[in-house]
Amino acid sequence: MISPVPLVLALLLTGLPDPASVMVAVEDTPEGLLYTDGRHTGLYLQRSYGEPVVLSNEPGAGGNVLVTDGGILFKECPHNGAQRVVRTTWGGEAAVLHSGVRFSGPFRGGEDTFLFAERGRVVEMSLQGRISHEWPITGCPASAVLSGCTPLYTLESGGLSGMDFYEDQCFTRLETGPEGLLLAEMSPRGFLVIDRTGGIVIEEPEGSFPSWSAEGSVIYSTLEYSGMEPVSGSVTEIDPFTGNRRILSRQGLPIYPLLLLDGSLTWTGEDGTLTGIDACLPSKVQHAKADTEGLEPDAHFDVAYMHQRWDTPDWFNGSWSCGPTSCVMTTQYYLRLTPDSIWASYPSPGHWSLWGNYIPVEYTFLGYTYDELGESPGGPVPGAHGFICPDGGAWWNLMVEFLNRHGIYSAWAGTSWSTLTGEIDSFYPVVCSSSVLGCGHIILLNGYYDDHTVVVNDPYGDANEPGWGSYYNGKDVLYDWPGYNNGHVQIGVSQLFYARAPVPSDPDTLVDDCSRGFLKYADCRYWHLTGSGFQGNAWWTYSTGAPPDTCFAEWHPELPFTGDYEVSVYIPPDRSTATGIYSVRTVSGTQDVILDQGLYSDEWVSLGVFPLGNDPYLRLGDYTGTGGQYIAFDAALFSPAGTGGGGGTPDAGPVLEVRPNPCGGILSIYAPGLGECLTADIYDMAGRLVLHADLDGAGGTFILDTSSLCRGVYVLRAAGGGADTLSRLITVCD
């Protein structure tokens, strides 16, 4: 099945301008036309004469606009200040009616009131700024309207309050019409017209940018595709009472159509200007952005960034590769593919791209060769692009299959905000089929704010900035979730995709193969995963009989101090038969240790005690002298050997000791330097968490009850109040 909004349409090829440079008609009034840009930054009034009047140059000002007899209400998301509802009279007088850290609105209320929504309540306020009523609700809606004496509002989980249809659909905007009819817009396209009883009067799944006309009809646009590119579009008017439709225009690729008071039609054209309107955006507000300084995301983690055009080979035009690039970013978050460095010339003076070659070049991983050809602007190519984009657009089912083939669980996940936040809270990135200005786009989500701002690795760049697609600026950009206006570009969401695997951890004295301190090298075709080992995962390859190494890996720990450390490695129960040559980088040079992995199974094995300096690492290659055997790469542990780490002292850095090794069900932990509070996690031989405790201690000593554990060897991982985390082996006996 191909997605309804399958790919980012190549802006250079279709001519669709970036959001910062377009004009979007908001409403026609007797005073003139109100318009904004594609980011909802600024609100302008174009009268029949003269230059445009700047009503606001703040982010968000063009996103929620209400025209009343006494003037205009709109929301501002200013720099260095709280969000606010501003009322501007036609004479130019402005007043702030409401101010808050984060809220949705203003929305149309009664004859002389408006609504706004915060988490937990909907408020009705007069045009003079006095609260007339408020209702407790669940969550924070994107939009709300009055339905009789109570509000009707969108739900974060999907659907509308009090209505049991379209419960999985993300609704973005509600607008009242004639005879109590309600226009309910969906993301990324489609709308309903609902009557007073909750019945569906009109259902238009392909309609985009709907709005009421002054005569009580609904105006909307539909884009028509040839293959993966929009080639034409139409603007349609529908009468909700008779169901009659008429085509108002078949010109160009119209977005945001608006029927003017004189009966003529305007829309945003391919060049970014309004059809039939002689106006331009004042240049002084082109760089306005919503302020996030001092605000921390409610959840966020780092994902290495890739640009679909500027991290791929110079010979390849990656304008259609948002889906493959988002998927490869996800695989690299989970440390799947080995580096395949290429020189990318842009931005000047150029840079090394570690994974861009995987987008248009054939490769083999986990036994599958990505040699299928997919259309691109420069012709068919293999690689991730060829697999995911057979006809130029990213197929949803192929993105899921691509991630699964790379050892990452993936499936369609719907469009719920709670699904997104649940995944991000668990440190799982989310691939998202989205839209910007009606243009389909695949992005990677890796954070969020509670106000429904999302943190995004956008492979095309930052759509909030002028020149979208032309700059290397797409890492951790901020977009607004469908329907919410926090001063950023608002995206549509067609589908979210799960992307789950063991979450990479930061290295400390324990470095697992799914830790960021574990690095593997060589052609990724030679690397294989096994579903066993520490934390249920290990890499393996075949040994070679002649030097040099074809494949090798390194473990880079973060040690609390220099000194003596016992270095141990975990040998998984399978794919481990070769005799490996482990190399330890010490203060006096490299020391080699030969270990027959075939003598051990599912256990830790000590390589010895070594004096380690400021930049130690452990290395293992596939050269053993005997070819065709299995050699495994799993976890490595660097345990301080003796008080202060042998050559160190307790005040040289954090120490983790066990006094005595636990017998009788009590573990005494000595960890000076980690603070007065300690988080202790104990893992069994398979790397499964079997005991967790938050401990308080004095003088660096903490007591942990281990009576629930069976006899055996475990890994103790202790974290203090700061950034330090230490790990070591412990033995539990009767």
XYZ file of C-alpha atoms in Angstrom:
734
model
C 0.000 0.000 0.000
C 1.312 3.443 -0.810
C 0.866 6.232 1.662
C -1.673 8.986 0.953
C 1.087 11.582 1.394
C 4.050 9.517 0.291
C 7.104 11.719 0.054
C 8.584 15.151 0.311
C 7.839 16.631 -3.080
C 11.051 18.023 -4.512
C 10.638 21.730 -3.982
C 13.118 22.614 -6.698
C 11.217 20.437 -9.159
C 7.604 21.307 -8.334
C 8.205 24.967 -7.615
C 6.381 24.851 -4.282
C 8.033 27.532 -2.111
C 9.165 27.082 1.448
C 6.854 28.202 4.306
C 8.886 31.289 5.118
C 8.313 32.814 1.695
C 4.639 32.166 0.974
C 1.557 34.330 1.453
C -1.499 32.688 3.034
C -4.889 34.403 2.931
C -6.591 34.358 6.354
C -9.862 36.280 5.909
C -11.360 38.984 3.724
C -12.910 41.886 5.607
C -14.529 45.219 4.641
C -11.261 46.827 5.771
C -9.122 44.662 3.495
C -7.519 41.220 3.219
C -5.811 39.661 6.234
C -2.892 37.387 5.395
C 0.156 35.731 6.954
C 3.032 33.510 5.815
C 3.303 29.732 5.798
C 4.714 29.713 9.331
C 1.902 31.912 10.705
C 4.589 34.472 11.532
C 3.114 37.957 11.394
C -0.351 39.228 10.466
C -0.853 41.806 7.711
C -3.740 43.837 6.348
C -3.799 44.629 2.627
C -6.250 47.399 1.828
C -7.250 48.262 -1.703
C -4.612 50.960 -1.660
C -1.098 51.410 -0.319
C 1.423 49.105 1.281
C 0.454 46.255 3.622
C -0.220 47.236 7.221
C 1.728 45.178 9.761
C -0.705 44.241 12.540
C 1.869 42.002 14.213
C 5.309 40.705 13.406
C 5.332 38.044 16.117
C 5.396 34.261 15.583
C 1.971 32.660 15.708
C 0.076 35.861 14.929
C -1.388 34.461 11.717
C -2.438 31.121 13.178
C -5.571 31.843 15.250
C -7.357 34.925 13.929
C -10.891 36.055 14.836
C -12.536 39.031 13.130
C -15.142 40.829 15.247
C -17.144 44.018 14.846
C -14.699 45.805 17.114
C -11.494 44.571 15.543
C -9.240 41.537 15.274
C -8.198 38.948 17.869
C -5.078 36.841 17.342
C -2.472 34.914 19.283
C 1.163 35.947 19.600
C 4.054 33.705 20.679
C 6.610 36.461 21.218
C 10.309 36.392 21.909
C 11.221 36.462 25.591
C 7.659 36.445 26.869
C 4.484 34.501 27.505
C 1.969 33.716 24.801
C -0.914 36.189 24.628
C -4.241 37.013 23.006
C -4.117 40.459 21.416
C -7.096 42.539 20.320
C -6.380 45.185 17.676
C -9.053 47.648 16.635
C -9.406 48.831 13.056
C -8.120 52.150 14.319
C -4.856 50.560 15.398
C -5.345 50.384 19.177
C -4.016 47.153 20.679
C -4.638 45.472 24.027
C -3.585 42.153 25.569
C -6.684 40.242 26.723
C -4.999 37.101 28.039
C -1.457 35.982 28.751
C -0.219 32.515 29.652
C 2.793 30.240 29.385
C 1.069 27.877 26.936
C -2.525 27.780 25.666
C -4.580 27.159 22.522
C -6.754 29.811 20.915
C -8.363 32.226 20.585
C -11.436 30.399 19.242
C -14.845 31.811 18.424
C -17.189 31.855 21.412
C -20.476 33.703 21.845
C -21.503 37.010 20.285
C -19.095 39.058 22.413
C -16.759 36.357 23.756
C -13.926 34.112 22.691
C -12.517 30.819 23.976
C -9.059 29.634 24.849
C -7.927 26.242 26.163
C -5.230 25.331 28.649
C -4.365 21.912 29.968
C -7.331 20.935 32.092
C -9.785 23.697 31.200
C -11.603 25.651 28.494
C -12.220 29.317 29.302
C -14.755 31.759 27.844
C -13.619 35.393 28.033
C -15.219 38.675 27.046
C -13.718 41.005 24.476
C -12.722 43.183 27.402
C -10.646 40.402 28.963
C -13.009 39.210 31.730
C -13.590 35.497 32.314
C -17.293 34.683 31.985
C -17.132 30.896 32.294
C -14.750 27.969 32.428
C -15.150 24.208 32.066
C -12.831 21.484 33.420
C -11.660 19.066 30.723
C -9.093 16.334 30.209
C -5.910 17.171 28.325
C -5.142 20.220 26.216
C -7.214 20.519 23.008
C -5.963 22.014 19.780
C -9.311 23.669 19.035
C -12.647 24.318 20.738
C -16.043 25.874 19.944
C -19.223 26.442 21.914
C -21.894 23.814 21.353
C -24.961 25.119 23.140
C -23.819 25.939 26.648
C -20.777 23.654 26.674
C -17.569 23.472 24.658
C -16.862 20.896 21.981
C -13.145 20.295 21.619
C -10.547 18.099 19.957
C -9.024 15.208 21.888
C -5.293 14.480 22.110
C -5.997 10.775 21.644
C -8.056 11.439 18.492
C -11.652 12.339 17.771
C -13.914 14.975 19.291
C -15.317 15.281 22.798
C -18.770 13.769 23.200
C -18.704 12.092 19.768
C -17.885 8.462 19.119
C -16.864 8.590 15.465
C -13.377 9.031 13.985
C -11.854 8.320 17.398
C -8.448 7.533 15.870
C -8.399 10.622 13.650
C -6.380 13.698 14.554
C -8.700 16.735 14.301
C -6.915 20.055 14.049
C -9.515 22.835 13.756
C -13.198 23.394 14.546
C -15.188 26.259 13.053
C -18.884 27.038 13.414
C -20.980 27.764 10.323
C -24.593 28.512 9.406
C -27.515 26.828 11.196
C -25.225 25.440 13.880
C -23.154 23.389 11.427
C -19.599 22.594 12.443
C -16.573 22.307 10.155
C -14.061 19.819 11.569
C -10.685 19.757 9.789
C -8.472 16.655 10.017
C -4.729 16.044 9.687
C -3.129 15.962 7.212
C -6.186 16.331 4.966
C -9.897 15.720 4.927
C -12.790 17.360 6.750
C -16.298 16.772 8.068
C -19.346 19.002 8.342
C -21.405 18.002 11.385
C -24.969 19.077 12.289
C -26.395 19.962 15.720
C -27.228 16.319 16.487
C -23.711 15.120 15.722
C -24.636 13.674 12.358
C -22.184 13.846 9.476
C -23.532 16.108 6.730
C -20.398 16.134 4.540
C -17.455 13.766 4.539
C -14.586 14.783 2.279
C -11.454 12.657 2.957
C -9.331 14.288 0.225
C -10.246 17.934 0.821
C -7.513 20.245 2.083
C -7.563 23.740 3.620
C -11.368 23.955 4.119
C -13.055 27.180 5.235
C -16.544 28.672 5.419
C -17.486 31.292 2.867
C -19.622 34.311 3.719
C -22.552 32.592 1.980
C -22.313 29.489 4.187
C -20.629 27.134 1.717
C -17.333 25.312 2.257
C -14.359 26.126 0.041
C -11.494 23.628 -0.207
C -8.759 22.456 -2.545
C -7.732 19.047 -3.887
C -4.346 18.217 -5.392
C -4.068 15.681 -8.200
C -0.973 13.574 -8.698
C 0.853 12.030 -11.611
C 2.911 9.309 -10.032
C 4.401 10.972 -6.976
C 4.275 14.620 -8.048
C 1.273 16.957 -7.879
C 0.601 18.135 -11.405
C -2.693 19.961 -11.013
C -5.263 20.991 -8.463
C -8.758 22.304 -8.146
C -10.725 24.520 -5.809
C -14.230 23.300 -5.012
C -17.243 24.887 -3.341
C -19.837 22.649 -1.683
C -23.249 23.618 -0.303
C -23.745 21.671 2.951
C -27.549 21.888 2.723
C -27.962 20.604 -0.835
C -24.698 18.747 -1.314
C -24.175 20.534 -4.624
C -20.575 21.033 -5.681
C -19.002 23.295 -8.248
C -15.432 23.686 -9.392
C -14.232 27.254 -8.892
C -10.782 26.809 -10.419
C -8.515 24.214 -12.006
C -5.444 26.434 -12.212
C -2.038 25.451 -10.826
C -1.584 23.834 -7.427
C -3.824 25.913 -5.159
C -3.395 25.788 -1.383
C -5.284 27.802 1.250
C -8.104 28.943 -1.097
C -10.323 31.815 0.078
C -13.506 33.222 -1.481
C -13.340 37.010 -1.259
C -16.234 39.300 -0.428
C -16.511 40.449 -4.059
C -17.021 36.844 -5.170
C -13.540 36.358 -6.607
C -11.166 33.630 -5.478
C -7.613 33.775 -4.199
C -5.156 31.120 -3.062
C -1.453 30.560 -2.491
C 0.123 29.684 -5.820
C 3.266 27.808 -6.749
C 5.352 30.988 -6.589
C 4.200 31.663 -3.029
C 2.099 34.738 -3.832
C -1.660 35.190 -3.588
C -3.515 34.904 -6.878
C -4.898 38.284 -7.896
C -3.456 40.134 -4.891
C -0.717 42.714 -5.313
C 1.086 42.429 -1.990
C 4.318 41.102 -0.581
C 5.480 40.052 2.865
C 7.391 42.828 4.628
C 10.997 41.671 4.630
C 11.700 42.771 8.201
C 9.700 39.881 9.676
C 11.110 37.121 7.518
C 13.330 35.773 10.299
C 10.904 35.980 13.219
C 10.885 32.771 15.261
C 9.117 31.580 18.362
C 11.274 31.898 21.457
C 12.365 28.721 23.265
C 15.317 30.140 25.182
C 15.308 28.865 28.744
C 12.615 26.277 28.036
C 13.642 22.641 28.231
C 11.758 19.917 26.345
C 9.681 17.612 28.499
C 11.518 14.769 26.776
C 14.365 14.750 24.266
C 17.323 12.607 23.240
C 19.979 13.024 20.619
C 19.789 11.370 17.214
C 22.692 11.898 14.797
C 21.468 14.131 11.963
C 21.509 13.461 8.222
C 20.419 15.859 5.468
C 18.819 14.131 2.489
C 20.563 16.441 0.004
C 23.791 17.468 1.739
C 24.850 14.224 3.454
C 24.394 12.020 0.384
C 26.965 11.664 -2.436
C 27.494 14.761 -4.560
C 26.387 12.887 -7.692
C 23.019 12.030 -6.135
C 20.001 14.360 -5.937
C 18.389 13.458 -2.616
C 15.385 15.766 -2.927
C 13.017 12.767 -2.815
C 14.865 10.887 -0.066
C 13.229 12.126 3.135
C 11.853 8.655 3.928
C 15.132 6.741 3.411
C 17.104 9.432 5.267
C 14.745 9.373 8.268
C 14.977 5.571 8.373
C 18.793 5.561 8.152
C 18.958 8.147 10.955
C 16.875 5.697 12.996
C 19.155 2.744 12.227
C 22.154 4.805 13.311
C 20.504 5.819 16.563
C 20.547 2.080 17.280
C 24.172 1.732 16.030
C 23.342 -0.717 13.261
C 25.376 0.203 10.168
C 29.143 0.666 10.110
C 30.658 3.967 8.923
C 31.009 4.291 5.138
C 32.518 7.745 4.911
C 32.086 9.964 1.864
C 33.051 13.586 1.291
C 30.008 15.850 0.973
C 30.884 19.186 -0.609
C 28.023 21.260 0.845
C 27.991 23.304 2.992
C 31.391 24.716 2.096
C 34.131 23.746 2.755
C 32.508 20.300 2.982
C 32.414 17.523 5.563
C 32.664 13.774 6.000
C 29.328 11.992 5.919
C 29.434 8.644 7.723
C 26.195 7.082 6.465
C 25.046 9.051 3.425
C 26.339 6.393 1.037
C 23.696 3.968 2.292
C 20.930 6.132 0.769
C 21.691 5.642 -2.988
C 24.349 2.871 -3.028
C 23.845 -0.896 -2.895
C 24.823 -2.585 0.365
C 24.238 -5.826 2.269
C 23.256 -6.073 5.919
C 22.041 -9.030 8.006
C 21.974 -11.190 4.897
C 19.826 -8.899 2.724
C 21.192 -6.981 -0.263
C 19.582 -3.619 -1.005
C 19.898 -3.735 -4.766
C 16.301 -2.875 -5.744
C 16.115 0.246 -7.906
C 13.952 3.209 -6.995
C 13.241 6.354 -8.976
C 15.048 9.551 -8.012
C 15.375 12.948 -9.727
C 18.584 11.746 -11.369
C 17.376 8.277 -12.325
C 17.038 4.876 -10.602
C 19.308 4.093 -7.650
C 19.623 1.145 -5.202
C 20.325 1.352 -1.482
C 17.845 2.562 1.109
C 16.249 4.885 -1.442
C 15.773 2.097 -3.948
C 14.190 -0.187 -1.350
C 11.830 2.395 0.212
C 11.008 4.507 -2.881
C 10.395 2.158 -5.838
C 8.547 4.846 -7.819
C 10.078 7.915 -6.182
C 7.834 8.166 -3.122
C 8.361 6.580 0.278
C 6.036 3.598 0.719
C 4.848 3.195 4.298
C 4.991 -0.605 4.343
C 8.526 -0.553 2.895
C 9.752 1.838 5.592
C 8.409 -0.600 8.186
C 10.064 -3.546 6.437
C 13.345 -1.638 6.094
C 13.517 -0.969 9.839
C 12.556 -4.544 10.712
C 15.294 -5.878 8.397
C 17.794 -3.781 10.369
C 16.819 -5.417 13.668
C 14.428 -2.624 14.711
C 10.796 -3.433 15.505
C 8.497 -1.248 13.427
C 4.775 -1.038 12.675
C 2.157 1.591 11.940
C 1.345 3.446 15.163
C -1.582 5.773 14.313
C -1.587 9.520 14.938
C -2.188 9.904 18.675
C -0.222 12.440 20.700
C -0.104 9.957 23.584
C 1.494 7.358 21.305
C 4.212 9.831 20.370
C 4.913 10.905 23.953
C 4.919 7.311 25.196
C 7.541 6.313 22.634
C 9.726 9.366 23.256
C 9.475 8.862 27.033
C 10.887 5.362 26.453
C 13.748 6.829 24.353
C 12.396 5.352 21.120
C 12.536 7.699 18.094
C 9.390 7.919 15.980
C 9.376 8.091 12.186
C 6.510 10.275 10.987
C 4.738 10.707 7.673
C 3.868 14.382 7.880
C 2.982 17.300 5.649
C 4.088 20.921 5.452
C 1.842 23.274 3.486
C 0.157 20.197 2.046
C 3.476 18.796 0.843
C 4.103 15.225 2.015
C 7.271 14.770 4.057
C 8.905 12.083 6.214
C 10.628 13.277 9.395
C 12.070 11.795 12.589
C 10.670 12.860 15.983
C 12.991 12.710 18.994
C 11.466 15.030 21.581
C 8.474 17.084 22.622
C 7.254 19.924 24.820
C 4.050 19.542 26.805
C 2.483 22.364 24.773
C 2.536 20.079 21.682
C 5.716 21.425 20.155
C 7.755 18.531 18.751
C 11.544 18.240 18.389
C 12.392 16.985 14.926
C 15.329 15.870 12.839
C 14.029 17.176 9.517
C 16.107 15.661 6.701
C 15.228 18.590 4.426
C 16.243 21.350 6.857
C 14.373 23.800 9.093
C 11.055 24.856 7.555
C 10.880 27.752 10.049
C 13.796 29.416 8.276
C 13.837 30.954 4.784
C 15.349 28.686 2.140
C 13.930 25.362 3.371
C 15.972 22.578 1.768
C 18.905 24.799 0.866
C 20.729 24.818 4.210
C 22.196 22.299 6.619
C 19.946 23.313 9.504
C 17.496 20.463 10.150
C 18.750 19.037 13.467
C 16.423 19.320 16.486
C 14.126 21.853 14.835
C 10.799 22.737 16.450
C 7.450 22.217 14.736
C 3.905 22.450 16.068
C 1.762 19.329 16.358
C -1.320 19.386 14.077
C -3.760 22.078 15.150
C -1.514 23.725 17.756
C -0.054 27.183 17.360
C 3.103 27.816 19.386
C 4.805 30.004 16.817
C 6.476 27.293 14.717
C 5.592 25.697 11.407
C 2.589 23.461 11.949
C 2.864 19.974 10.494
C 0.175 17.527 9.473
C 0.497 13.895 10.586
C -0.578 11.025 8.338
C 1.027 8.161 10.261
C 3.494 7.475 13.049
C 5.827 4.475 12.920
C 7.243 2.535 15.854
C 11.028 2.117 15.844
C 12.037 0.037 18.863
C 15.284 -1.742 19.715
C 17.615 -1.866 22.746
C 18.157 1.784 23.605
C 21.821 2.834 23.309
C 23.334 3.773 26.653
C 26.131 6.168 27.428
C 29.395 4.379 28.232
C 30.745 4.280 31.762
C 32.823 1.469 33.186
C 30.389 -0.883 31.419
C 30.324 -0.758 27.602
C 27.772 -3.038 25.953
C 27.501 -3.602 22.221
C 24.416 -1.336 22.264
C 26.366 1.402 24.041
C 27.631 4.535 22.339
C 31.118 3.548 23.497
C 31.043 0.462 21.242
C 32.311 1.046 17.704
C 32.420 -1.541 14.935
C 34.149 -1.140 11.576
C 34.397 -2.724 8.080
C 31.815 -3.481 5.420
C 28.518 -4.038 7.224
C 27.821 -7.170 5.138
C 30.215 -9.084 7.402
C 28.449 -8.185 10.666
C 25.624 -10.303 12.080
C 23.343 -10.063 15.116
C 22.576 -12.845 17.555
C 19.594 -12.730 19.877
C 21.621 -13.769 22.916
C 24.332 -12.336 25.084
C 24.395 -9.524 27.622
C 21.099 -7.597 27.393
C 19.951 -10.120 24.784
C 22.138 -8.858 21.976
C 25.617 -9.474 20.525
C 27.421 -9.041 17.215
C 29.455 -11.750 15.493
C 31.415 -12.383 12.340
C 33.626 -15.121 10.875
C 37.267 -15.333 11.897
C 40.009 -14.946 9.293
C 43.236 -16.896 8.920
C 45.481 -14.116 7.629
C 46.100 -10.550 8.778
C 45.035 -7.807 8.769
C 41.607 -7.724 10.401
C 38.661 -7.461 8.038
C 36.265 -6.567 10.857
C 37.133 -5.161 14.233
C 35.404 -3.437 17.144
C 36.459 -1.154 19.977
C 35.061 -0.580 23.473
C 35.681 2.961 24.777
C 34.790 3.311 28.488
C 34.339 6.471 30.555
C 36.545 5.900 33.607
C 36.350 7.932 36.844
C 40.128 8.124 37.223
C 43.386 6.695 35.892
C 44.686 3.604 37.623
C 44.409 -0.181 37.696
C 41.275 -1.792 36.270
C 40.245 -5.392 35.824
C 38.971 -5.766 32.262
C 36.329 -8.450 31.659
C 34.392 -9.429 28.551
C 31.075 -11.192 28.205
C 31.018 -14.322 26.037
C 27.536 -15.051 24.626
C 26.202 -18.634 24.529
C 26.389 -18.936 20.751
C 28.434 -17.672 17.767
C 31.572 -17.707 19.957
C 34.043 -20.468 19.044
C 37.178 -18.630 17.864
C 40.307 -17.728 19.809
C 40.336 -13.934 19.788
C 43.195 -11.494 20.265
C 42.021 -8.760 22.647
C 44.160 -5.618 22.718
C 44.036 -3.303 25.746
C 45.386 0.224 25.426
C 47.211 0.973 28.693
C 49.364 3.813 29.993
C 52.478 1.948 28.813
C 51.198 0.807 25.428
C 49.023 -1.921 23.994
C 48.854 -5.316 25.686
C 47.409 -8.340 23.858
C 45.432 -11.091 25.561
C 44.535 -14.310 23.744
C 41.185 -15.778 24.790
C 39.523 -18.943 23.501
C 35.866 -17.934 23.401
C 34.875 -21.564 22.869
C 35.818 -22.395 26.489
C 33.117 -20.106 27.865
C 29.373 -19.632 27.428
C 27.036 -16.970 28.775
C 29.531 -15.655 31.312
C 32.005 -12.930 32.173
C 35.680 -13.709 31.643
C 38.540 -11.627 33.046
C 41.314 -10.538 30.706
C 43.445 -9.328 33.641
C 44.287 -6.122 35.504
C 45.769 -3.216 33.525
C 46.962 0.326 34.291
C 44.636 2.537 32.253
C 45.102 6.197 31.366
C 42.919 8.995 30.087
C 41.978 7.423 26.746
C 41.791 3.658 27.194
C 40.006 1.212 24.955
C 39.662 -2.491 24.255
C 39.948 -3.811 20.700
C 39.046 -7.153 19.108
C 39.478 -8.073 15.435
C 38.442 -11.064 13.356
C 42.000 -12.209 12.597
C 42.721 -15.279 14.729
C 44.951 -17.388 12.472
C 42.110 -19.815 11.806
C 39.387 -18.907 9.340
C 35.698 -19.767 9.331
C 35.055 -19.841 13.074
C 32.593 -17.672 14.954
C 33.954 -14.710 16.898
C 31.585 -12.708 19.105
C 31.558 -9.076 20.258
C 29.487 -8.329 23.353
C 29.874 -6.304 26.563
C 33.123 -5.227 28.262
C 33.526 -4.219 31.904
C 36.298 -2.069 33.407
C 36.234 -2.589 37.201
C 38.484 -0.540 39.508
C 41.008 -2.937 41.007
C 41.542 -2.067 44.656
C 40.845 1.051 46.688
C 41.213 4.098 44.532
C 41.811 1.995 41.475
C 45.415 1.009 42.202
C 47.622 4.039 41.828
C 44.651 6.303 42.433
C 43.189 7.431 45.729
C 39.571 7.691 46.827
C 39.588 11.457 46.301
C 40.934 11.076 42.764
C 37.426 10.399 41.560
C 34.351 8.283 42.251
C 35.003 4.776 43.534
C 32.709 1.749 43.519
C 33.574 -1.098 45.873
C 31.677 -3.926 47.533
C 32.461 -4.486 51.218
C 32.283 -7.424 51.636
C 31.222 -9.280 48.529
C 27.578 -9.971 49.382
C 26.803 -12.968 51.519
C 23.876 -13.344 53.848
C 21.619 -11.275 51.600
C 23.188 -7.882 52.392
C 25.376 -5.857 50.033
C 27.510 -3.053 51.451
C 28.380 -0.587 48.707
C 31.219 1.865 49.159
C 30.915 4.650 46.582
C 32.536 7.897 47.724
C 32.261 10.632 45.150
C 28.802 9.622 43.913
C 26.968 11.737 46.483
C 24.651 10.984 49.380
C 22.002 9.343 47.186
C 22.644 6.340 44.983
C 20.641 4.490 42.339
C 21.658 0.838 42.263
C 20.717 -1.476 39.381
C 21.713 -5.140 39.334
C 21.702 -7.108 36.070
C 21.845 -10.872 35.710
C 24.130 -12.727 33.309
C 21.748 -12.120 30.414
C 21.803 -8.387 31.069
C 18.255 -8.307 32.445
C 17.495 -5.855 35.259
C 16.690 -7.984 38.326
C 16.925 -5.445 41.151
C 16.539 -1.680 41.377
C 16.889 0.446 44.491
C 17.246 4.113 45.401
C 19.571 4.304 48.389
C 20.539 6.929 50.944
C 23.889 6.702 52.674
C 26.439 8.496 54.777
C 30.160 8.739 54.160
C 29.790 7.070 50.795
C 28.462 3.772 52.251
C 25.116 2.304 51.146
C 23.329 -0.882 52.223
C 21.351 -2.957 49.685
C 19.219 -6.007 50.428
C 20.052 -8.722 47.860
C 18.220 -11.588 49.570
C 15.800 -11.845 46.632
C 18.635 -12.783 44.241
C 19.754 -16.312 43.453
C 23.367 -17.387 43.818
C 25.510 -16.243 40.896
C 27.478 -13.480 39.239
C 25.824 -10.134 38.526
C 26.685 -6.659 37.289
C 26.127 -3.814 39.740
C 25.570 -0.432 38.132
C 25.590 2.548 40.494
C 24.655 6.112 39.540
C 25.057 9.163 41.739
C 23.320 12.498 41.685
C 25.690 13.818 39.040
C 26.670 12.403 35.676
C 28.906 9.605 37.023
C 27.853 5.967 36.633
C 30.107 3.070 37.656
C 29.728 -0.658 37.092
C 31.446 -3.761 38.440
C 30.944 -7.511 38.808
C 29.593 -8.870 42.096
C 29.042 -12.400 43.362
C 25.953 -13.349 45.336
C 26.363 -16.433 47.560
C 24.272 -18.164 50.228
